[in-house]
Tab-separated table of C-alpha atoms in Angstrom:
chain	number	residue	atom	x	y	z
F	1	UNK	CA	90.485	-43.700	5.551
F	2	UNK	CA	93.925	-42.362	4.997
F	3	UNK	CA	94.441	-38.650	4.941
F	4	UNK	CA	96.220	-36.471	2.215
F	5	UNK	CA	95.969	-32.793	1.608
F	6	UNK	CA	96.663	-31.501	-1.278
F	7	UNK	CA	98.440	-28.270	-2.214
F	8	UNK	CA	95.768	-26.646	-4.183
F	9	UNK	CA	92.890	-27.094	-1.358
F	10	UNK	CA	89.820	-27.637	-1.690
F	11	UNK	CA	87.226	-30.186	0.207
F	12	UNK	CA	87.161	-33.635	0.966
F	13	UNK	CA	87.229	-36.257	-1.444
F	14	UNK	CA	86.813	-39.766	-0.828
F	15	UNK	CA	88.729	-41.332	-3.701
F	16	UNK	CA	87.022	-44.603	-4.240
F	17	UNK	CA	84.670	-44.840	-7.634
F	18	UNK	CA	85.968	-41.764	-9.415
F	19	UNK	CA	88.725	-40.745	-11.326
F	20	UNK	CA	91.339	-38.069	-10.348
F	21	UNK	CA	93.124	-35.840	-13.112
F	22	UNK	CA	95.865	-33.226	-12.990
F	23	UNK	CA	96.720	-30.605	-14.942
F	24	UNK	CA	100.298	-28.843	-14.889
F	25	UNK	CA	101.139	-25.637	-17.222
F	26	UNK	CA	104.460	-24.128	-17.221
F	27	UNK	CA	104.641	-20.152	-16.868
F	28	UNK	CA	103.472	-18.455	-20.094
F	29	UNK	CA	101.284	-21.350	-21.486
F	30	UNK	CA	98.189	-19.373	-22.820
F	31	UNK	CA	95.638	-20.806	-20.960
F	32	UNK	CA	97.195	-20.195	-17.722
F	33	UNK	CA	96.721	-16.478	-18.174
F	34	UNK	CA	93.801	-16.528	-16.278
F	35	UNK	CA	92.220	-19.121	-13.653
F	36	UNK	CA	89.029	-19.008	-14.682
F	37	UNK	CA	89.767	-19.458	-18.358
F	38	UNK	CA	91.626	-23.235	-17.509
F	39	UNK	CA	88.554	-24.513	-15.128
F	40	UNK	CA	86.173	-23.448	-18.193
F	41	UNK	CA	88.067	-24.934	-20.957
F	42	UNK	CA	88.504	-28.264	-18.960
F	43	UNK	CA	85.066	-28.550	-18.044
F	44	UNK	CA	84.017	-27.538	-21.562
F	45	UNK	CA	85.611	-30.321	-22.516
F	46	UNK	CA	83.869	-32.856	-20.204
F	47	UNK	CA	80.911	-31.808	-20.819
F	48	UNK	CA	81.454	-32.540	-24.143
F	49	UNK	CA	83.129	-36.153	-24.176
F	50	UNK	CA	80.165	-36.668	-21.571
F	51	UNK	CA	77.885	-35.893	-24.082
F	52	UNK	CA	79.082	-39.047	-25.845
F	53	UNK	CA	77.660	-41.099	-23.689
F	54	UNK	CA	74.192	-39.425	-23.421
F	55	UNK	CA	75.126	-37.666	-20.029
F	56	UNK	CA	73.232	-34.690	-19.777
F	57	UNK	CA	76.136	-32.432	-17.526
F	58	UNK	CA	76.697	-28.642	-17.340
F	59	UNK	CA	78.529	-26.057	-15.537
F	60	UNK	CA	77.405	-24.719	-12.321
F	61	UNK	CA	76.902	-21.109	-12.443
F	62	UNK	CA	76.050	-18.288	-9.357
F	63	UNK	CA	78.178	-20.448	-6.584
F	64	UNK	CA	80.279	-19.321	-4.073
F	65	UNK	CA	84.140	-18.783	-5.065
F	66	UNK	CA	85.439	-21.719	-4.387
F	67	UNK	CA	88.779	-20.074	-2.544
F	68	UNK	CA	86.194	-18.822	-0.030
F	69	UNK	CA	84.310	-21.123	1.523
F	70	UNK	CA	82.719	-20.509	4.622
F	71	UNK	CA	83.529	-22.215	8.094
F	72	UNK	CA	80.099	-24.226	8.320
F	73	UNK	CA	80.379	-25.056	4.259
F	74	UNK	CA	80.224	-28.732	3.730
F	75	UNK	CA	83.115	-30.940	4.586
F	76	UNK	CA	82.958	-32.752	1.389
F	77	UNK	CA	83.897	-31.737	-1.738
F	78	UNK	CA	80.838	-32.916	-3.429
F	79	UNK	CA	78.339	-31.461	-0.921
F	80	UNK	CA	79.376	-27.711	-2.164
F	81	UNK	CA	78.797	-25.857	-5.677
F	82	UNK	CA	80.711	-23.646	-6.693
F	83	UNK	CA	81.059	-21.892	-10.302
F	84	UNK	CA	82.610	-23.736	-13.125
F	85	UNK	CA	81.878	-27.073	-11.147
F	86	UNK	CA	79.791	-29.660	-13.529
F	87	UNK	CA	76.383	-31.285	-12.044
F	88	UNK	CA	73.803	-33.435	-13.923
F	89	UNK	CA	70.592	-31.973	-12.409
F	90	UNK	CA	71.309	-31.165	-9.112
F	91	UNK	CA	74.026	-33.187	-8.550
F	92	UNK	CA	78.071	-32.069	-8.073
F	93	UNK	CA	79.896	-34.845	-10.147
F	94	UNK	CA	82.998	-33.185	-10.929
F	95	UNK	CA	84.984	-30.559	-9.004
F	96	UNK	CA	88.290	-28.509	-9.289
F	97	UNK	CA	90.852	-26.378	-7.468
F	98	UNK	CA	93.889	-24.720	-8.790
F	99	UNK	CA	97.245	-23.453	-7.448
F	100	UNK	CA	99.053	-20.827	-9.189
F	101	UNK	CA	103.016	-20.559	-8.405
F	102	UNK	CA	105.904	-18.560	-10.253
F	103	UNK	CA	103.184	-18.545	-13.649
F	104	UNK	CA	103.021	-22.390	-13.887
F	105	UNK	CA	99.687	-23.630	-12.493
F	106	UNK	CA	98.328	-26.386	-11.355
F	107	UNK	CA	94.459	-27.778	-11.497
F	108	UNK	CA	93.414	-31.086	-10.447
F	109	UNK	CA	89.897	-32.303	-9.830
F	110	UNK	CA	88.288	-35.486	-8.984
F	111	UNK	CA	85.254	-37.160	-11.331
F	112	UNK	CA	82.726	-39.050	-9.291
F	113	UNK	CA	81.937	-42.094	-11.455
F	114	UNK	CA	79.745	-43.967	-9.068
F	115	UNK	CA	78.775	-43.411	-5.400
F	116	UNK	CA	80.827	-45.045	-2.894
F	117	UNK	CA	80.150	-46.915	0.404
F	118	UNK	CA	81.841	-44.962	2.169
F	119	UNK	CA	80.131	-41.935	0.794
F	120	UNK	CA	76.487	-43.181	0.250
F	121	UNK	CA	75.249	-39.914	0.210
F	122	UNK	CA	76.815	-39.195	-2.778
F	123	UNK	CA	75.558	-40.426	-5.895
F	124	UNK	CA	77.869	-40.772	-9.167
F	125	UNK	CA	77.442	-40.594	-12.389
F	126	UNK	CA	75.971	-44.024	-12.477
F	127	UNK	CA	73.632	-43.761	-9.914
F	128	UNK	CA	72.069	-40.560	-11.603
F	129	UNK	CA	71.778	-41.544	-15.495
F	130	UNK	CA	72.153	-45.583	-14.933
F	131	UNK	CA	74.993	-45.105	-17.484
F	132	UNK	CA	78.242	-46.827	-16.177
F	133	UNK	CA	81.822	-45.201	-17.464
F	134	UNK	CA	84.969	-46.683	-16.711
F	135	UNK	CA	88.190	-44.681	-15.909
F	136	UNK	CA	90.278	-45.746	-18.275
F	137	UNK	CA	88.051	-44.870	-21.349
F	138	UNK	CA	86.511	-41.505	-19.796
F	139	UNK	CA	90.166	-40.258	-19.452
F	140	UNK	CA	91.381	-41.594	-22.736
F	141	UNK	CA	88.328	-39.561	-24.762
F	142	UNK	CA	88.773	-36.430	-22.127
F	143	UNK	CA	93.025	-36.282	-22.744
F	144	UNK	CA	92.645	-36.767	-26.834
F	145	UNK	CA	89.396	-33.919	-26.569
F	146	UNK	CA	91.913	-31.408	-24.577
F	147	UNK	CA	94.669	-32.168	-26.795
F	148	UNK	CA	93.004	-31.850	-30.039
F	149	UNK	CA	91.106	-28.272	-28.786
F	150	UNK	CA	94.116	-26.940	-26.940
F	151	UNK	CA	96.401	-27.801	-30.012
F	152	UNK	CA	98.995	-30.009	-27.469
F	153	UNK	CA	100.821	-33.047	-28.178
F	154	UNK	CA	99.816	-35.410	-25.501
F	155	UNK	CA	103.031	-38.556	-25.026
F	156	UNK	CA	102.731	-41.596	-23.090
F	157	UNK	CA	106.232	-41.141	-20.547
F	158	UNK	CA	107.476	-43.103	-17.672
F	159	UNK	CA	108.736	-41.510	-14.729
F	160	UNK	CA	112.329	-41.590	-14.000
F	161	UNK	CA	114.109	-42.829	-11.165
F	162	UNK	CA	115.404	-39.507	-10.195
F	163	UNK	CA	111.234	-38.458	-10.107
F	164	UNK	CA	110.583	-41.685	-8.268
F	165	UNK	CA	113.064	-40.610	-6.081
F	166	UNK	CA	112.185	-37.161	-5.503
F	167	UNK	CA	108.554	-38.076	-5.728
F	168	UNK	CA	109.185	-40.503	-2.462
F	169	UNK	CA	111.231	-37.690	-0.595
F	170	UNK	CA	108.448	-35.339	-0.841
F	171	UNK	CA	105.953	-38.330	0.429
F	172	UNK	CA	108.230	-39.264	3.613
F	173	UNK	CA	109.311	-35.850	4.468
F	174	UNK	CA	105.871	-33.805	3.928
F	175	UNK	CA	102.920	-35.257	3.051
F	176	UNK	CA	102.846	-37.913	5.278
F	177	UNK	CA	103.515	-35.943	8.398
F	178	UNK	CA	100.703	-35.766	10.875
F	179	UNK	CA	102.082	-31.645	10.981
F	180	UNK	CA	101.134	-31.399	6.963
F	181	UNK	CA	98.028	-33.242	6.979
F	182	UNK	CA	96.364	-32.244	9.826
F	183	UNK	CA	97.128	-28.398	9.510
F	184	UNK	CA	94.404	-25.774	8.850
């Protein structure tokens, strides 16, 4: 498997079967005030476009923080709890981390939508309610829940070249370095 790590932390995901979201708030946005508040209020809100498809999920409660875990904790993401991460029963099927900088934060998490062969030991969404949810649909209902409870004004935009070209800068210079990725 390729390797990336990402800014904000966090364990081991195996991106295959899942869907990956990020959330970016400039400095002063009101709910980037306080960490907790944003991991809450995302999850709050899928839980509740869950709930449209019968999924049973809630937020984890009395876990470890997760900017502390311990040096024998789980290697993957979805082998740890932590507080404010959703389960269905038992089960981790969505986790977060943030990274604060200058006011603006960051928060991007990973939804496990089915389990993976190359992570059998993690069962998805699927696998534990035999309901299947694509992607595409799961983030449309999740983006217009946010947007509608969070009063923003969600637009479809391409990325410019001058992005794309900063974008692939920051790809050949950092995160692809065996120094970034391997560092601890």
């Amino acid at each position: 498997c390729q390797v990336v790590w990402r800014p904000s932390g966090g364990g081991a995901i195996v991106h295959h079967h899942e869907l990956t979201y990020s959330l970016a708030l400039s400095p002063g946005n009101r709910h980037s005030a306080k960490s907790t508040y944003l991991y809450q209020l995302a999850h709050a809100s899928l839980i509740r476009v869950l709930a449209g498809w019968d999924v049973q999920a809630r937020q984890f409660k009395d876990g470890p923080a997760p900017s502390d875990p311990s040096p024998d904790s789980p290697f993957l993401c979805f082998q740890r709890r932590a507080d404010n991460d959703i389960v269905i029963g038992s089960h981790k099927v969505v986790g977060s981390a943030q990274r604060k900088r200058l006011g603006a934060v960051l928060q991007h998490g990973s939804i496990l939508l089915a389990q993976s062969p190359f992570a059998p030991e993690l069962p998805g969404i699927r696998e534990i309610t035999q309901i299947e949810i694509s992607a595409r649909e799961l983030a449309s209902r999740w983006a217009d829940d946010l947007a509608q409870r969070c009063n923003w004004r969600l637009e479809v935009a391409e990325l410019g070249p001058a992005t794309h070209l900063a974008a692939t800068r920051w790809h050949n210079d950092r995160y692809s370095s065996k120094e970034w990725v391997h560092r601890r």
